[in-house]
């Protein structure tokens, strides 16, 4: 019979415990340390299954059927047209991450943290989850070693063309991306608009501004400002500026390519754009903004600023998505300073916000 403790031999000395491989002292401690490391790394390697489960739950819309309280997997499967036992297995894993919780009756309910998985929730994250776990993001991540051995993006090899070229010829993927980006941005826009001291008058141009969520929040708070939403025509078709009465008559749409030119402004907003592109292309966008700035104007880059040290930060994870699927990267404050200098600009300050993004302010050098 095996025992956890060592046995005492005929000389009154304790022998090594069964299962320790006969090691004692420092050797046994080293053995245990490496066993713990192996178990930890195996657990980490299984981590990809959490976002896979989150995607599955978002895809079938299970959270939409939990608005009125917990339900059993059988009830949820009937409501979503899914397999009850397999749905239970997905929910059981999500419960370990606090997205849902199982009660004593075997029913699952949304936690406070999981509420935004509902399609009808304020600041719903469902579209953002579907975007971030879409195959255009997922598959390049699985081929990330290409980025290390060959440099560049893994996306091109998998899909046969660069990221945005693929989106331009695939309407489904383009819709997933733009809807997901709008959902990801919605929860950030109000805190970002509150964090910066915008001028009381003038024109704000949101460069690559998508559906206009950020510009709407800025104009709502500053009645003396006018706004221009600048993006490609197919993106502008989904804009939401007309839904806000408080900004009526103070905004216009402008379509174009920010690699060619941008409209003139007192303030240019560039939110989650530069991280998509390498330094050369990012500097080109910034150079166009600098040339179009009115006297006394400023450029506001709203991106994550990667902190130093070992602490977790969303930008450190998102940086690998940029590496695998696009050509860009998340940047440190020093990276932004160098990028601005290449575009004839100077980093004047970094304004932190309650979101993962900062307002990185640039002025002509």
Short mmCIF file of C-alpha atoms in Angstrom, two decimals:
data_model
loop_
_atom_site.label_atom_id
_atom_site.label_comp_id
_atom_site.label_asym_id
_atom_site.label_seq_id
_atom_site.Cartn_x
_atom_site.Cartn_y
_atom_site.Cartn_z
CA UNK A 1 0.00 0.00 0.00
CA UNK A 2 1.45 3.36 -1.04
CA UNK A 3 1.91 6.05 1.58
CA UNK A 4 2.50 9.76 1.25
CA UNK A 5 4.99 9.84 4.12
CA UNK A 6 8.31 7.98 4.08
CA UNK A 7 8.74 4.63 5.86
CA UNK A 8 11.08 4.06 8.80
CA UNK A 9 13.77 1.44 8.07
CA UNK A 10 15.43 -0.96 10.45
CA UNK A 11 18.01 1.64 11.47
CA UNK A 12 15.29 4.07 12.57
CA UNK A 13 15.88 6.29 9.51
CA UNK A 14 13.07 7.58 7.31
CA UNK A 15 13.18 6.38 3.73
CA UNK A 16 12.02 8.55 0.81
CA UNK A 17 8.27 8.64 0.21
CA UNK A 18 6.94 6.36 -2.50
CA UNK A 19 6.61 8.34 -5.75
CA UNK A 20 9.52 10.67 -5.05
CA UNK A 21 11.80 8.67 -7.31
CA UNK A 22 14.11 7.95 -4.41
CA UNK A 23 15.21 11.56 -4.23
CA UNK A 24 15.77 13.29 -0.92
CA UNK A 25 16.50 16.83 0.18
CA UNK A 26 17.32 19.32 -2.55
CA UNK A 27 16.80 16.75 -5.31
CA UNK A 28 13.22 16.10 -4.21
CA UNK A 29 12.51 19.84 -3.95
CA UNK A 30 13.83 20.37 -7.48
CA UNK A 31 11.73 17.47 -8.74
CA UNK A 32 8.60 18.95 -7.16
CA UNK A 33 9.31 22.39 -8.59
CA UNK A 34 9.57 21.06 -12.13
CA UNK A 35 6.43 18.96 -11.70
CA UNK A 36 4.56 22.09 -10.64
CA UNK A 37 5.99 23.98 -13.61
CA UNK A 38 4.91 21.23 -16.02
CA UNK A 39 1.39 21.20 -14.58
CA UNK A 40 1.18 25.01 -14.74
CA UNK A 41 2.29 25.15 -18.38
CA UNK A 42 -0.11 22.41 -19.44
CA UNK A 43 -2.92 24.36 -17.80
CA UNK A 44 -1.82 27.55 -19.57
CA UNK A 45 -1.77 25.74 -22.92
CA UNK A 46 -5.43 24.84 -22.40
CA UNK A 47 -6.25 28.52 -21.94
CA UNK A 48 -7.32 28.94 -25.57
CA UNK A 49 -10.46 26.95 -24.77
CA UNK A 50 -11.87 29.76 -22.60
CA UNK A 51 -12.28 32.22 -25.49
CA UNK A 52 -13.44 29.31 -27.66
CA UNK A 53 -16.23 28.60 -25.16
CA UNK A 54 -17.02 32.32 -24.88
CA UNK A 55 -17.32 32.54 -28.65
CA UNK A 56 -19.58 29.49 -28.79
CA UNK A 57 -21.89 30.99 -26.17
CA UNK A 58 -21.94 34.36 -27.97
CA UNK A 59 -22.50 32.73 -31.35
CA UNK A 60 -25.66 30.85 -30.30
CA UNK A 61 -26.91 33.82 -28.25
CA UNK A 62 -27.30 31.92 -25.00
CA UNK A 63 -27.02 35.06 -22.85
CA UNK A 64 -30.07 36.58 -24.53
CA UNK A 65 -32.17 33.86 -22.89
CA UNK A 66 -30.87 34.58 -19.39
CA UNK A 67 -32.25 38.11 -19.08
CA UNK A 68 -35.05 37.00 -16.75
CA UNK A 69 -32.92 34.75 -14.55
CA UNK A 70 -31.21 31.35 -14.44
CA UNK A 71 -32.33 28.46 -16.64
CA UNK A 72 -31.33 24.83 -17.00
CA UNK A 73 -29.14 23.67 -19.90
CA UNK A 74 -32.14 21.77 -21.26
CA UNK A 75 -34.24 24.93 -21.30
CA UNK A 76 -31.44 26.94 -22.85
CA UNK A 77 -30.78 24.28 -25.48
CA UNK A 78 -34.44 24.34 -26.50
CA UNK A 79 -34.36 28.14 -26.72
CA UNK A 80 -31.14 28.26 -28.77
CA UNK A 81 -31.54 25.12 -30.87
CA UNK A 82 -28.41 23.54 -29.43
CA UNK A 83 -27.32 20.23 -27.89
CA UNK A 84 -28.18 20.30 -24.16
CA UNK A 85 -25.28 18.25 -22.82
CA UNK A 86 -22.68 20.03 -24.91
CA UNK A 87 -24.14 23.40 -24.01
CA UNK A 88 -23.82 22.43 -20.36
CA UNK A 89 -20.15 21.62 -20.87
CA UNK A 90 -19.51 25.04 -22.40
CA UNK A 91 -21.38 26.82 -19.60
CA UNK A 92 -19.58 24.80 -16.95
CA UNK A 93 -16.22 26.04 -18.22
CA UNK A 94 -17.43 29.64 -18.48
CA UNK A 95 -18.61 29.40 -14.88
CA UNK A 96 -15.00 28.85 -13.80
CA UNK A 97 -14.19 32.28 -15.25
CA UNK A 98 -17.13 34.08 -13.68
CA UNK A 99 -19.12 34.68 -16.88
CA UNK A 100 -22.02 32.55 -15.65
CA UNK A 101 -22.73 30.76 -12.38
CA UNK A 102 -24.40 27.40 -11.76
CA UNK A 103 -26.81 27.20 -8.82
CA UNK A 104 -27.74 24.21 -6.66
CA UNK A 105 -30.61 23.31 -9.00
CA UNK A 106 -28.22 23.00 -11.95
CA UNK A 107 -29.43 26.23 -13.55
CA UNK A 108 -27.06 28.77 -15.09
CA UNK A 109 -27.39 32.51 -14.74
CA UNK A 110 -25.35 35.47 -15.93
CA UNK A 111 -23.01 37.01 -13.38
CA UNK A 112 -22.50 40.75 -13.11
CA UNK A 113 -19.36 40.35 -15.23
CA UNK A 114 -21.23 38.39 -17.88
CA UNK A 115 -24.16 40.78 -18.43
CA UNK A 116 -22.63 42.45 -21.50
CA UNK A 117 -22.75 39.14 -23.38
CA UNK A 118 -26.45 39.90 -23.95
CA UNK A 119 -27.23 41.47 -27.31
CA UNK A 120 -29.63 43.94 -25.69
CA UNK A 121 -27.32 45.00 -22.86
CA UNK A 122 -26.05 48.58 -22.72
CA UNK A 123 -22.55 48.43 -24.21
CA UNK A 124 -23.10 44.86 -25.36
CA UNK A 125 -19.79 43.07 -25.93
CA UNK A 126 -21.26 40.24 -27.98
CA UNK A 127 -20.18 41.67 -31.35
CA UNK A 128 -16.73 42.45 -29.95
CA UNK A 129 -16.35 38.86 -28.70
CA UNK A 130 -17.36 37.51 -32.12
CA UNK A 131 -14.85 39.82 -33.81
CA UNK A 132 -11.93 39.07 -31.52
CA UNK A 133 -12.50 35.32 -31.86
CA UNK A 134 -13.30 35.33 -35.58
CA UNK A 135 -11.23 32.96 -37.71
CA UNK A 136 -9.43 35.97 -39.22
CA UNK A 137 -8.02 36.61 -35.74
CA UNK A 138 -7.93 33.03 -34.46
CA UNK A 139 -6.10 31.26 -37.28
CA UNK A 140 -3.14 33.68 -37.50
CA UNK A 141 -2.73 33.36 -33.73
CA UNK A 142 -2.32 29.61 -34.12
CA UNK A 143 0.47 30.26 -36.66
CA UNK A 144 2.27 32.88 -34.58
CA UNK A 145 5.59 31.05 -34.83
CA UNK A 146 5.69 32.23 -38.47
CA UNK A 147 6.01 35.78 -37.15
CA UNK A 148 9.06 34.74 -35.15
CA UNK A 149 10.83 32.73 -37.85
CA UNK A 150 9.86 34.73 -40.94
CA UNK A 151 8.84 38.15 -39.62
CA UNK A 152 5.71 39.92 -40.80
CA UNK A 153 2.14 38.78 -40.44
CA UNK A 154 0.87 35.19 -40.46
CA UNK A 155 -2.41 36.41 -41.97
CA UNK A 156 -1.06 36.81 -45.51
CA UNK A 157 0.12 33.20 -45.70
CA UNK A 158 -3.17 31.80 -44.40
CA UNK A 159 -5.63 33.97 -46.34
CA UNK A 160 -3.52 34.79 -49.39
CA UNK A 161 -3.60 38.57 -48.97
CA UNK A 162 -3.16 41.28 -46.31
CA UNK A 163 -5.78 41.79 -43.61
CA UNK A 164 -7.62 44.84 -44.97
CA UNK A 165 -7.46 43.59 -48.58
CA UNK A 166 -9.25 40.45 -47.45
CA UNK A 167 -11.89 42.52 -45.67
CA UNK A 168 -12.44 44.62 -48.79
CA UNK A 169 -13.51 41.55 -50.79
CA UNK A 170 -15.37 39.68 -48.03
CA UNK A 171 -18.54 41.43 -46.86
CA UNK A 172 -19.21 39.00 -44.01
CA UNK A 173 -15.80 39.50 -42.45
CA UNK A 174 -15.94 43.25 -42.97
CA UNK A 175 -19.29 43.41 -41.16
CA UNK A 176 -17.95 41.32 -38.28
CA UNK A 177 -14.94 43.63 -37.98
CA UNK A 178 -16.75 46.96 -38.13
CA UNK A 179 -19.63 45.87 -35.87
CA UNK A 180 -17.13 44.37 -33.43
CA UNK A 181 -14.97 47.48 -33.37
CA UNK A 182 -18.04 49.66 -32.77
CA UNK A 183 -19.10 47.41 -29.86
CA UNK A 184 -15.60 47.38 -28.41
CA UNK A 185 -15.44 51.16 -28.65
CA UNK A 186 -18.87 52.02 -27.27
CA UNK A 187 -17.94 51.41 -23.64
CA UNK A 188 -14.77 53.50 -24.04
CA UNK A 189 -16.10 56.56 -25.84
CA UNK A 190 -17.75 58.49 -22.98
CA UNK A 191 -14.79 58.09 -20.57
CA UNK A 192 -12.39 59.13 -23.33
CA UNK A 193 -14.44 62.22 -24.18
CA UNK A 194 -14.55 63.15 -20.49
CA UNK A 195 -10.82 62.64 -19.91
CA UNK A 196 -9.52 65.35 -22.26
CA UNK A 197 -9.95 69.12 -22.15
CA UNK A 198 -11.22 69.76 -25.67
CA UNK A 199 -11.34 73.35 -26.95
CA UNK A 200 -14.61 75.23 -26.63
CA UNK A 201 -14.83 75.99 -30.36
CA UNK A 202 -13.50 74.69 -33.65
CA UNK A 203 -13.67 71.57 -35.79
CA UNK A 204 -12.89 68.02 -34.68
CA UNK A 205 -12.18 65.42 -37.36
CA UNK A 206 -12.42 61.77 -36.35
CA UNK A 207 -9.94 60.08 -38.69
CA UNK A 208 -11.02 56.54 -39.48
CA UNK A 209 -13.85 57.15 -37.03
CA UNK A 210 -16.00 54.19 -38.00
CA UNK A 211 -19.64 54.59 -37.01
CA UNK A 212 -19.00 57.84 -35.14
CA UNK A 213 -19.44 56.79 -31.53
CA UNK A 214 -16.47 58.77 -30.20
CA UNK A 215 -17.26 61.90 -32.23
CA UNK A 216 -20.84 61.78 -30.97
CA UNK A 217 -19.67 61.77 -27.34
CA UNK A 218 -17.23 64.64 -27.93
CA UNK A 219 -19.83 66.83 -29.67
CA UNK A 220 -22.44 66.05 -27.04
CA UNK A 221 -20.16 67.44 -24.31
CA UNK A 222 -18.92 70.47 -26.25
CA UNK A 223 -21.73 72.41 -27.97
CA UNK A 224 -19.24 74.88 -29.47
CA UNK A 225 -17.53 72.20 -31.56
CA UNK A 226 -18.38 70.96 -35.04
CA UNK A 227 -17.39 67.50 -36.19
CA UNK A 228 -16.38 65.60 -39.31
CA UNK A 229 -16.55 61.82 -39.47
CA UNK A 230 -13.90 60.68 -41.94
CA UNK A 231 -13.75 57.10 -43.23
CA UNK A 232 -14.36 54.95 -46.28
CA UNK A 233 -17.83 55.11 -47.86
CA UNK A 234 -18.90 51.57 -46.90
CA UNK A 235 -18.00 52.29 -43.26
CA UNK A 236 -19.77 55.66 -43.16
CA UNK A 237 -22.93 53.94 -44.38
CA UNK A 238 -23.35 52.54 -40.88
CA UNK A 239 -22.79 55.80 -38.98
CA UNK A 240 -24.97 56.69 -35.98
CA UNK A 241 -24.53 60.45 -35.75
CA UNK A 242 -28.07 61.10 -36.91
CA UNK A 243 -29.50 59.33 -33.87
CA UNK A 244 -28.39 62.07 -31.45
CA UNK A 245 -30.60 65.19 -31.48
CA UNK A 246 -28.20 67.18 -29.29
CA UNK A 247 -25.60 67.31 -32.07
CA UNK A 248 -27.96 67.91 -35.00
CA UNK A 249 -26.53 70.30 -37.59
CA UNK A 250 -23.02 70.14 -36.13
CA UNK A 251 -21.57 67.18 -38.02
CA UNK A 252 -20.76 66.19 -41.57
CA UNK A 253 -19.47 63.05 -43.28
CA UNK A 254 -16.34 62.96 -45.42
CA UNK A 255 -15.15 59.88 -47.27
CA UNK A 256 -11.59 59.24 -48.28
CA UNK A 257 -8.32 57.44 -47.64
CA UNK A 258 -6.23 58.64 -44.69
CA UNK A 259 -3.11 57.45 -46.49
CA UNK A 260 -3.80 60.10 -49.14
CA UNK A 261 -5.17 63.07 -47.15
CA UNK A 262 -7.36 64.09 -44.22
CA UNK A 263 -9.77 67.03 -43.80
CA UNK A 264 -8.54 70.20 -42.06
CA UNK A 265 -9.25 70.46 -38.33
CA UNK A 266 -8.42 72.08 -35.03
CA UNK A 267 -8.32 68.63 -33.47
CA UNK A 268 -7.71 65.32 -35.22
CA UNK A 269 -8.85 62.21 -33.36
CA UNK A 270 -7.11 58.94 -34.27
CA UNK A 271 -8.60 56.15 -32.19
CA UNK A 272 -7.37 52.53 -32.47
CA UNK A 273 -5.99 53.24 -35.95
CA UNK A 274 -2.22 53.56 -35.67
CA UNK A 275 -1.85 50.24 -33.88
CA UNK A 276 -3.05 48.56 -37.09
CA UNK A 277 -0.07 49.83 -39.07
CA UNK A 278 3.71 49.76 -39.06
CA UNK A 279 5.71 52.87 -38.22
CA UNK A 280 6.10 53.98 -41.83
CA UNK A 281 2.38 53.90 -42.58
CA UNK A 282 1.48 55.36 -39.20
CA UNK A 283 3.89 58.25 -39.75
CA UNK A 284 2.24 58.89 -43.12
CA UNK A 285 -1.19 59.21 -41.49
CA UNK A 286 0.23 61.54 -38.87
CA UNK A 287 2.01 63.61 -41.50
CA UNK A 288 -1.27 64.17 -43.35
CA UNK A 289 -2.89 65.23 -40.08
CA UNK A 290 -0.06 67.65 -39.31
CA UNK A 291 -0.38 69.26 -42.75
CA UNK A 292 -4.15 69.62 -42.29
CA UNK A 293 -3.97 71.07 -38.77
CA UNK A 294 -5.12 74.64 -38.32
CA UNK A 295 -2.88 77.01 -36.31
CA UNK A 296 -2.77 75.99 -32.67
CA UNK A 297 -4.26 72.60 -33.51
CA UNK A 298 -3.40 69.24 -32.00
CA UNK A 299 -3.56 65.56 -32.85
CA UNK A 300 -4.97 63.14 -30.31
CA UNK A 301 -3.96 59.50 -30.69
CA UNK A 302 -6.25 57.33 -28.60
CA UNK A 303 -4.43 54.04 -28.20
CA UNK A 304 -3.09 51.88 -25.43
CA UNK A 305 0.31 52.89 -24.08
CA UNK A 306 2.15 49.69 -23.19
CA UNK A 307 3.47 49.88 -19.63
CA UNK A 308 6.83 48.52 -18.57
CA UNK A 309 7.20 45.66 -16.11
CA UNK A 310 5.57 42.27 -15.76
CA UNK A 311 2.05 43.32 -14.80
CA UNK A 312 -0.79 42.19 -17.11
CA UNK A 313 -2.21 44.76 -19.51
CA UNK A 314 -4.63 44.28 -22.40
CA UNK A 315 -2.17 45.98 -24.75
CA UNK A 316 0.39 43.22 -24.25
CA UNK A 317 -2.11 40.63 -25.47
CA UNK A 318 -3.54 42.82 -28.24
CA UNK A 319 0.00 43.47 -29.46
CA UNK A 320 0.30 39.80 -30.44
CA UNK A 321 -2.97 39.98 -32.35
CA UNK A 322 -1.54 42.96 -34.24
CA UNK A 323 1.61 40.96 -34.92
CA UNK A 324 -0.16 37.84 -36.16
CA UNK A 325 -2.99 39.36 -38.20
CA UNK A 326 -1.84 42.85 -39.23
CA UNK A 327 1.39 44.77 -39.64
CA UNK A 328 1.04 47.07 -36.64
CA UNK A 329 1.85 46.98 -32.96
CA UNK A 330 0.94 48.46 -29.61
CA UNK A 331 3.42 51.15 -28.57
CA UNK A 332 5.15 52.48 -25.48
CA UNK A 333 5.37 56.19 -24.71
CA UNK A 334 8.89 56.20 -26.15
CA UNK A 335 7.60 54.52 -29.32
CA UNK A 336 4.98 57.24 -29.75
CA UNK A 337 7.57 59.96 -29.22
CA UNK A 338 9.77 58.49 -31.97
CA UNK A 339 6.81 58.02 -34.29
CA UNK A 340 5.68 61.62 -33.82
CA UNK A 341 9.19 62.91 -34.47
CA UNK A 342 9.24 61.03 -37.79
CA UNK A 343 6.05 62.87 -38.77
CA UNK A 344 7.28 66.33 -37.77
CA UNK A 345 5.40 66.30 -34.49
CA UNK A 346 6.22 66.44 -30.81
CA UNK A 347 4.65 64.41 -28.00
CA UNK A 348 3.29 67.03 -25.65
CA UNK A 349 1.58 64.86 -23.02
CA UNK A 350 -0.07 61.53 -22.27
CA UNK A 351 -3.47 61.73 -20.57
CA UNK A 352 -4.55 58.51 -18.81
CA UNK A 353 -8.22 57.54 -18.88
CA UNK A 354 -10.38 55.03 -16.99
CA UNK A 355 -10.17 52.74 -20.05
CA UNK A 356 -7.19 50.75 -21.32
CA UNK A 357 -6.54 53.61 -23.75
CA UNK A 358 -4.69 56.85 -23.16
CA UNK A 359 -4.92 60.16 -24.98
CA UNK A 360 -1.49 60.73 -26.53
CA UNK A 361 -1.33 64.38 -27.57
CA UNK A 362 0.90 65.57 -30.40
CA UNK A 363 1.58 69.09 -31.67
CA UNK A 364 3.71 70.31 -34.59
CA UNK A 365 7.40 70.24 -33.70
#
